[in-house]
mmCIF file of N, CA, C and O in Angstrom:
data_model
loop_
_atom_site.group_PDB
_atom_site.id
_atom_site.type_symbol
_atom_site.label_atom_id
_atom_site.label_comp_id
_atom_site.label_asym_id
_atom_site.label_seq_id
_atom_site.Cartn_x
_atom_site.Cartn_y
_atom_site.Cartn_z
ATOM 1 N N GLY A 1 246.716 24.255 228.747
ATOM 2 C CA GLY A 1 247.118 24.427 227.214
ATOM 3 C C GLY A 1 248.666 23.980 227.122
ATOM 4 O O GLY A 1 248.985 23.692 228.422
ATOM 5 N N LEU A 2 249.501 23.793 226.538
ATOM 6 C CA LEU A 2 250.396 23.218 225.993
ATOM 7 C C LEU A 2 251.592 24.152 225.864
ATOM 8 O O LEU A 2 252.282 24.388 224.745
ATOM 9 N N GLY A 3 251.027 25.217 226.176
ATOM 10 C CA GLY A 3 251.756 26.556 225.767
ATOM 11 C C GLY A 3 253.514 26.526 226.564
ATOM 12 O O GLY A 3 254.165 25.252 227.213
ATOM 13 N N SER A 4 254.160 27.692 226.769
ATOM 14 C CA SER A 4 255.609 27.057 227.490
ATOM 15 C C SER A 4 255.844 26.307 229.321
ATOM 16 O O SER A 4 256.516 25.789 229.162
ATOM 17 N N VAL A 5 254.639 26.870 229.812
ATOM 18 C CA VAL A 5 254.545 26.643 231.262
ATOM 19 C C VAL A 5 254.035 25.410 231.155
ATOM 20 O O VAL A 5 254.286 24.273 232.056
ATOM 21 N N GLY A 6 252.487 24.752 230.675
ATOM 22 C CA GLY A 6 251.593 23.753 230.265
ATOM 23 C C GLY A 6 253.277 22.216 229.654
ATOM 24 O O GLY A 6 253.119 21.421 230.296
ATOM 25 N N CYS A 7 253.293 22.761 228.805
ATOM 26 C CA CYS A 7 254.403 21.727 227.627
ATOM 27 C C CYS A 7 254.988 21.529 228.934
ATOM 28 O O CYS A 7 255.699 20.191 228.992
ATOM 29 N N LEU A 8 256.085 21.998 229.468
ATOM 30 C CA LEU A 8 257.280 22.022 230.233
ATOM 31 C C LEU A 8 256.851 21.445 231.104
ATOM 32 O O LEU A 8 257.330 19.880 231.513
ATOM 33 N N ALA A 9 255.673 21.497 231.733
ATOM 34 C CA ALA A 9 254.846 20.846 232.847
ATOM 35 C C ALA A 9 254.320 19.382 232.852
ATOM 36 O O ALA A 9 255.170 18.026 233.510
ATOM 37 N N ALA A 10 254.165 19.485 231.476
ATOM 38 C CA ALA A 10 254.128 17.697 230.573
ATOM 39 C C ALA A 10 255.438 16.631 230.665
ATOM 40 O O ALA A 10 255.337 15.777 231.434
ATOM 41 N N LEU A 11 256.273 17.261 230.134
ATOM 42 C CA LEU A 11 257.362 16.815 230.032
ATOM 43 C C LEU A 11 258.451 16.226 231.007
ATOM 44 O O LEU A 11 258.777 15.255 230.822
ATOM 45 N N GLN A 12 258.035 17.260 232.120
ATOM 46 C CA GLN A 12 258.676 17.025 233.535
ATOM 47 C C GLN A 12 258.502 16.279 233.859
ATOM 48 O O GLN A 12 258.457 15.171 234.736
ATOM 49 N N LEU A 13 257.022 15.877 234.228
ATOM 50 C CA LEU A 13 255.930 14.908 234.738
ATOM 51 C C LEU A 13 256.000 13.185 233.921
ATOM 52 O O LEU A 13 256.795 12.334 234.572
ATOM 53 N N ALA A 14 256.084 13.622 232.732
ATOM 54 C CA ALA A 14 257.050 12.240 232.244
ATOM 55 C C ALA A 14 258.089 11.853 232.519
ATOM 56 O O ALA A 14 258.533 10.377 232.868
ATOM 57 N N ARG A 15 259.426 12.907 232.194
ATOM 58 C CA ARG A 15 260.954 12.715 232.911
ATOM 59 C C ARG A 15 260.513 11.859 234.599
ATOM 60 O O ARG A 15 261.474 11.589 235.197
ATOM 61 N N ALA A 16 260.079 11.908 235.546
ATOM 62 C CA ALA A 16 259.390 11.710 236.443
ATOM 63 C C ALA A 16 258.591 10.470 236.718
ATOM 64 O O ALA A 16 258.709 9.971 237.833
ATOM 65 N N GLY A 17 257.705 10.048 235.402
ATOM 66 C CA GLY A 17 257.879 8.691 235.810
ATOM 67 C C GLY A 17 256.421 8.557 235.098
ATOM 68 O O GLY A 17 255.610 7.483 235.829
ATOM 69 N N VAL A 18 255.376 9.691 235.292
ATOM 70 C CA VAL A 18 253.914 9.537 235.394
ATOM 71 C C VAL A 18 253.994 9.135 233.907
ATOM 72 O O VAL A 18 253.938 9.567 232.829
ATOM 73 N N GLY A 19 252.759 8.191 233.605
ATOM 74 C CA GLY A 19 252.658 7.363 232.698
ATOM 75 C C GLY A 19 250.924 7.182 232.017
ATOM 76 O O GLY A 19 251.084 7.445 230.493
ATOM 77 N N ARG A 20 250.157 8.649 232.243
ATOM 78 C CA ARG A 20 249.132 8.535 231.831
ATOM 79 C C ARG A 20 248.856 10.277 231.546
ATOM 80 O O ARG A 20 248.655 10.819 232.980
ATOM 81 N N PHE A 21 248.617 10.199 230.147
ATOM 82 C CA PHE A 21 248.480 11.877 230.235
ATOM 83 C C PHE A 21 246.871 12.309 229.590
ATOM 84 O O PHE A 21 246.915 11.342 228.989
ATOM 85 N N VAL A 22 245.952 13.031 229.262
ATOM 86 C CA VAL A 22 245.740 13.865 228.588
ATOM 87 C C VAL A 22 245.721 15.191 228.129
ATOM 88 O O VAL A 22 245.683 15.850 229.305
ATOM 89 N N VAL A 23 246.436 15.720 227.558
ATOM 90 C CA VAL A 23 247.070 16.858 226.853
ATOM 91 C C VAL A 23 245.890 17.921 226.103
ATOM 92 O O VAL A 23 245.470 16.891 225.060
ATOM 93 N N CYS A 24 245.480 18.827 226.210
ATOM 94 C CA CYS A 24 244.811 19.194 225.645
ATOM 95 C C CYS A 24 245.381 21.296 225.104
ATOM 96 O O CYS A 24 245.947 21.282 225.851
ATOM 97 N N ASP A 25 245.250 21.020 223.622
ATOM 98 C CA ASP A 25 245.510 22.139 223.147
ATOM 99 C C ASP A 25 244.703 22.613 222.067
ATOM 100 O O ASP A 25 245.190 21.876 220.550
ATOM 101 N N PRO A 26 244.597 23.881 221.527
ATOM 102 C CA PRO A 26 243.661 23.802 220.227
ATOM 103 C C PRO A 26 244.922 24.028 219.381
ATOM 104 O O PRO A 26 244.306 24.587 217.823
ATOM 105 N N ASP A 27 245.665 25.142 219.523
ATOM 106 C CA ASP A 27 246.929 25.779 219.077
ATOM 107 C C ASP A 27 248.120 24.930 218.079
ATOM 108 O O ASP A 27 248.530 23.770 218.584
ATOM 109 N N VAL A 28 248.438 25.624 217.190
ATOM 110 C CA VAL A 28 249.135 24.968 216.318
ATOM 111 C C VAL A 28 250.794 25.723 216.960
ATOM 112 O O VAL A 28 250.610 27.130 217.082
ATOM 113 N N LEU A 29 251.871 24.882 216.822
ATOM 114 C CA LEU A 29 253.547 25.696 216.874
ATOM 115 C C LEU A 29 253.847 26.719 216.133
ATOM 116 O O LEU A 29 253.512 26.435 214.616
ATOM 117 N N GLN A 30 254.105 27.898 216.460
ATOM 118 C CA GLN A 30 254.527 28.572 216.060
ATOM 119 C C GLN A 30 255.797 29.048 215.956
ATOM 120 O O GLN A 30 256.412 28.748 216.999
ATOM 121 N N ILE A 31 256.616 29.253 214.755
ATOM 122 C CA ILE A 31 257.829 29.860 214.847
ATOM 123 C C ILE A 31 258.436 31.132 215.668
ATOM 124 O O ILE A 31 259.464 30.678 216.578
ATOM 125 N N GLU A 32 257.286 31.665 215.759
ATOM 126 C CA GLU A 32 257.428 32.884 216.896
ATOM 127 C C GLU A 32 258.048 32.240 218.818
ATOM 128 O O GLU A 32 257.887 32.350 219.359
ATOM 129 N N ASN A 33 257.143 31.352 218.727
ATOM 130 C CA ASN A 33 257.160 30.207 220.023
ATOM 131 C C ASN A 33 258.090 29.016 220.789
ATOM 132 O O ASN A 33 258.338 29.345 222.163
ATOM 133 N N ILE A 34 259.118 29.248 219.489
ATOM 134 C CA ILE A 34 260.312 28.337 219.627
ATOM 135 C C ILE A 34 261.371 28.751 220.493
ATOM 136 O O ILE A 34 261.881 28.128 221.549
ATOM 137 N N CYS A 35 261.488 30.127 220.651
ATOM 138 C CA CYS A 35 262.857 30.620 222.384
ATOM 139 C C CYS A 35 261.962 30.587 223.105
ATOM 140 O O CYS A 35 262.980 31.287 224.344
ATOM 141 N N ARG A 36 260.256 30.536 223.918
ATOM 142 C CA ARG A 36 260.351 30.126 224.511
ATOM 143 C C ARG A 36 259.785 28.576 225.417
ATOM 144 O O ARG A 36 259.490 28.225 226.507
ATOM 145 N N HIS A 37 260.127 27.390 223.895
ATOM 146 C CA HIS A 37 258.656 26.826 224.406
ATOM 147 C C HIS A 37 260.053 25.379 224.215
ATOM 148 O O HIS A 37 260.343 25.504 224.017
ATOM 149 N N GLN A 38 258.667 24.164 225.073
ATOM 150 C CA GLN A 38 259.841 23.138 224.620
ATOM 151 C C GLN A 38 260.245 22.494 223.706
ATOM 152 O O GLN A 38 260.724 21.292 223.502
ATOM 153 N N LEU A 39 258.469 22.689 222.787
ATOM 154 C CA LEU A 39 259.076 21.545 221.368
ATOM 155 C C LEU A 39 259.701 23.109 220.939
ATOM 156 O O LEU A 39 259.826 23.746 220.689
ATOM 157 N N ASP A 40 260.696 21.870 219.629
ATOM 158 C CA ASP A 40 261.428 22.626 218.842
ATOM 159 C C ASP A 40 260.952 22.800 217.669
ATOM 160 O O ASP A 40 259.959 22.369 216.929
ATOM 161 N N LEU A 41 262.063 22.977 216.747
ATOM 162 C CA LEU A 41 261.996 23.228 215.443
ATOM 163 C C LEU A 41 261.238 22.193 214.575
ATOM 164 O O LEU A 41 260.026 22.261 213.840
ATOM 165 N N PRO A 42 261.698 20.893 214.240
ATOM 166 C CA PRO A 42 260.485 19.981 214.190
ATOM 167 C C PRO A 42 258.698 19.700 213.655
ATOM 168 O O PRO A 42 258.355 18.789 213.422
ATOM 169 N N TYR A 43 258.629 20.728 215.339
ATOM 170 C CA TYR A 43 257.653 20.547 215.713
ATOM 171 C C TYR A 43 256.370 22.370 214.719
ATOM 172 O O TYR A 43 255.731 22.170 215.154
ATOM 173 N N VAL A 44 257.296 22.397 214.446
ATOM 174 C CA VAL A 44 256.376 23.405 213.769
ATOM 175 C C VAL A 44 255.636 23.959 212.902
ATOM 176 O O VAL A 44 255.995 22.697 211.866
ATOM 177 N N GLY A 45 254.611 24.389 213.064
ATOM 178 C CA GLY A 45 253.226 23.900 212.267
ATOM 179 C C GLY A 45 252.618 22.496 212.604
ATOM 180 O O GLY A 45 251.216 22.073 211.797
ATOM 181 N N ALA A 46 252.948 21.922 213.434
ATOM 182 C CA ALA A 46 252.454 20.702 214.234
ATOM 183 C C ALA A 46 251.629 21.201 215.130
ATOM 184 O O ALA A 46 251.805 22.550 216.150
ATOM 185 N N TYR A 47 250.187 20.704 215.270
ATOM 186 C CA TYR A 47 249.111 20.863 216.706
ATOM 187 C C TYR A 47 250.469 20.920 217.796
ATOM 188 O O TYR A 47 250.793 19.469 218.586
ATOM 189 N N LYS A 48 249.795 21.363 218.963
ATOM 190 C CA LYS A 48 250.536 21.167 220.474
ATOM 191 C C LYS A 48 250.387 20.217 220.862
ATOM 192 O O LYS A 48 251.577 19.756 221.395
ATOM 193 N N ALA A 49 248.710 19.813 221.120
ATOM 194 C CA ALA A 49 249.292 18.553 221.922
ATOM 195 C C ALA A 49 249.424 16.998 220.988
ATOM 196 O O ALA A 49 249.634 16.530 221.380
ATOM 197 N N GLU A 50 249.552 16.684 220.014
ATOM 198 C CA GLU A 50 250.345 15.992 219.052
ATOM 199 C C GLU A 50 251.802 16.266 218.815
ATOM 200 O O GLU A 50 252.406 15.176 219.689
ATOM 201 N N ALA A 51 252.139 17.257 219.211
ATOM 202 C CA ALA A 51 253.895 16.914 219.548
ATOM 203 C C ALA A 51 254.091 16.995 220.398
ATOM 204 O O ALA A 51 255.295 16.443 221.450
ATOM 205 N N ALA A 52 252.847 17.853 221.370
ATOM 206 C CA ALA A 52 253.857 16.953 223.059
ATOM 207 C C ALA A 52 253.379 15.869 223.154
ATOM 208 O O ALA A 52 254.600 15.086 223.845
ATOM 209 N N LYS A 53 251.977 15.058 222.367
ATOM 210 C CA LYS A 53 252.286 13.397 223.131
ATOM 211 C C LYS A 53 252.895 12.876 222.395
ATOM 212 O O LYS A 53 253.864 12.054 222.639
ATOM 213 N N ALA A 54 254.154 13.244 221.107
ATOM 214 C CA ALA A 54 254.977 12.229 220.952
ATOM 215 C C ALA A 54 256.539 13.240 221.336
ATOM 216 O O ALA A 54 257.248 11.693 221.930
ATOM 217 N N CYS A 55 256.811 13.415 222.754
ATOM 218 C CA CYS A 55 257.573 14.080 222.972
ATOM 219 C C CYS A 55 257.926 13.506 224.465
ATOM 220 O O CYS A 55 258.862 13.031 224.803
ATOM 221 N N ILE A 56 256.413 13.345 225.026
ATOM 222 C CA ILE A 56 256.387 12.676 226.120
ATOM 223 C C ILE A 56 256.593 10.457 225.472
ATOM 224 O O ILE A 56 256.757 10.286 226.609
ATOM 225 N N LEU A 57 256.242 10.557 225.000
ATOM 226 C CA LEU A 57 256.391 8.937 224.284
ATOM 227 C C LEU A 57 258.200 9.008 223.843
ATOM 228 O O LEU A 57 258.127 7.691 224.184
ATOM 229 N N ARG A 58 258.573 10.213 223.152
ATOM 230 C CA ARG A 58 259.937 9.707 223.361
ATOM 231 C C ARG A 58 261.007 9.773 224.664
ATOM 232 O O ARG A 58 261.799 9.132 225.061
ATOM 233 N N ILE A 59 260.165 10.941 225.540
ATOM 234 C CA ILE A 59 260.468 10.290 227.404
ATOM 235 C C ILE A 59 260.594 9.510 227.631
ATOM 236 O O ILE A 59 261.609 8.666 228.785
ATOM 237 N N ASN A 60 259.158 8.559 227.808
ATOM 238 C CA ASN A 60 258.760 7.531 228.089
ATOM 239 C C ASN A 60 258.080 6.893 227.429
ATOM 240 O O ASN A 60 256.856 7.146 227.601
ATOM 241 N N PRO A 61 258.556 5.371 226.939
ATOM 242 C CA PRO A 61 257.865 4.891 226.016
ATOM 243 C C PRO A 61 256.750 4.245 226.473
ATOM 244 O O PRO A 61 255.608 3.703 225.232
ATOM 245 N N ALA A 62 256.254 3.533 227.489
ATOM 246 C CA ALA A 62 255.568 3.478 228.288
ATOM 247 C C ALA A 62 254.167 3.863 228.350
ATOM 248 O O ALA A 62 253.424 3.147 229.229
ATOM 249 N N ALA A 63 254.447 5.115 228.642
ATOM 250 C CA ALA A 63 253.609 6.164 228.835
ATOM 251 C C ALA A 63 251.998 5.740 228.160
ATOM 252 O O ALA A 63 252.330 5.263 226.587
ATOM 253 N N GLN A 64 251.508 6.543 228.467
ATOM 254 C CA GLN A 64 249.383 6.240 227.590
ATOM 255 C C GLN A 64 248.983 7.720 228.072
ATOM 256 O O GLN A 64 247.909 7.645 228.204
ATOM 257 N N PRO A 65 249.954 8.182 226.719
ATOM 258 C CA PRO A 65 249.456 9.747 226.259
ATOM 259 C C PRO A 65 247.996 9.666 225.653
ATOM 260 O O PRO A 65 248.142 9.286 224.590
ATOM 261 N N SER A 66 247.040 10.957 226.001
ATOM 262 C CA SER A 66 245.973 10.815 225.086
ATOM 263 C C SER A 66 246.040 12.262 224.205
ATOM 264 O O SER A 66 246.625 13.243 225.502
ATOM 265 N N ALA A 67 246.345 12.457 223.391
ATOM 266 C CA ALA A 67 246.076 14.311 222.254
ATOM 267 C C ALA A 67 245.064 14.338 222.151
ATOM 268 O O ALA A 67 243.595 13.739 221.162
ATOM 269 N N PHE A 68 243.988 15.898 222.706
ATOM 270 C CA PHE A 68 243.003 16.544 222.091
ATOM 271 C C PHE A 68 243.544 17.495 221.618
ATOM 272 O O PHE A 68 243.601 18.381 222.372
ATOM 273 N N VAL A 69 242.876 17.699 220.298
ATOM 274 C CA VAL A 69 243.130 18.982 219.736
ATOM 275 C C VAL A 69 241.832 19.779 220.119
ATOM 276 O O VAL A 69 240.714 19.758 219.520
ATOM 277 N N GLY A 70 241.828 20.856 220.827
ATOM 278 C CA GLY A 70 240.640 21.435 220.828
ATOM 279 C C GLY A 70 240.246 22.491 222.856
ATOM 280 O O GLY A 70 242.021 22.148 223.126
ATOM 281 N N ALA A 71 239.473 22.928 222.615
ATOM 282 C CA ALA A 71 239.737 23.317 224.021
ATOM 283 C C ALA A 71 238.602 23.339 225.140
ATOM 284 O O ALA A 71 237.860 22.302 224.423
ATOM 285 N N VAL A 72 239.348 22.998 226.280
ATOM 286 C CA VAL A 72 238.251 22.098 227.131
ATOM 287 C C VAL A 72 237.554 23.360 228.056
ATOM 288 O O VAL A 72 238.234 24.646 228.192
ATOM 289 N N GLN A 73 236.712 23.813 227.799
ATOM 290 C CA GLN A 73 235.544 24.432 228.357
ATOM 291 C C GLN A 73 234.537 24.031 229.685
ATOM 292 O O GLN A 73 234.081 22.832 229.372
#
């Protein structure tokens, strides 16, 4: 998932040079999440997976992230 810890891990891995990602989360970023989350105000209302994908590409434009909006079970 891409909660406060999962998103932090994904973005730190992007900063470390990891290039391939599959990010998964069924949730939408809520305003209540902003105080502890790596995603910020422009992403409120967006799916966390899509927002994290955009942030990964902002950090590393050569990355190849895939976003899956849903739960992996």
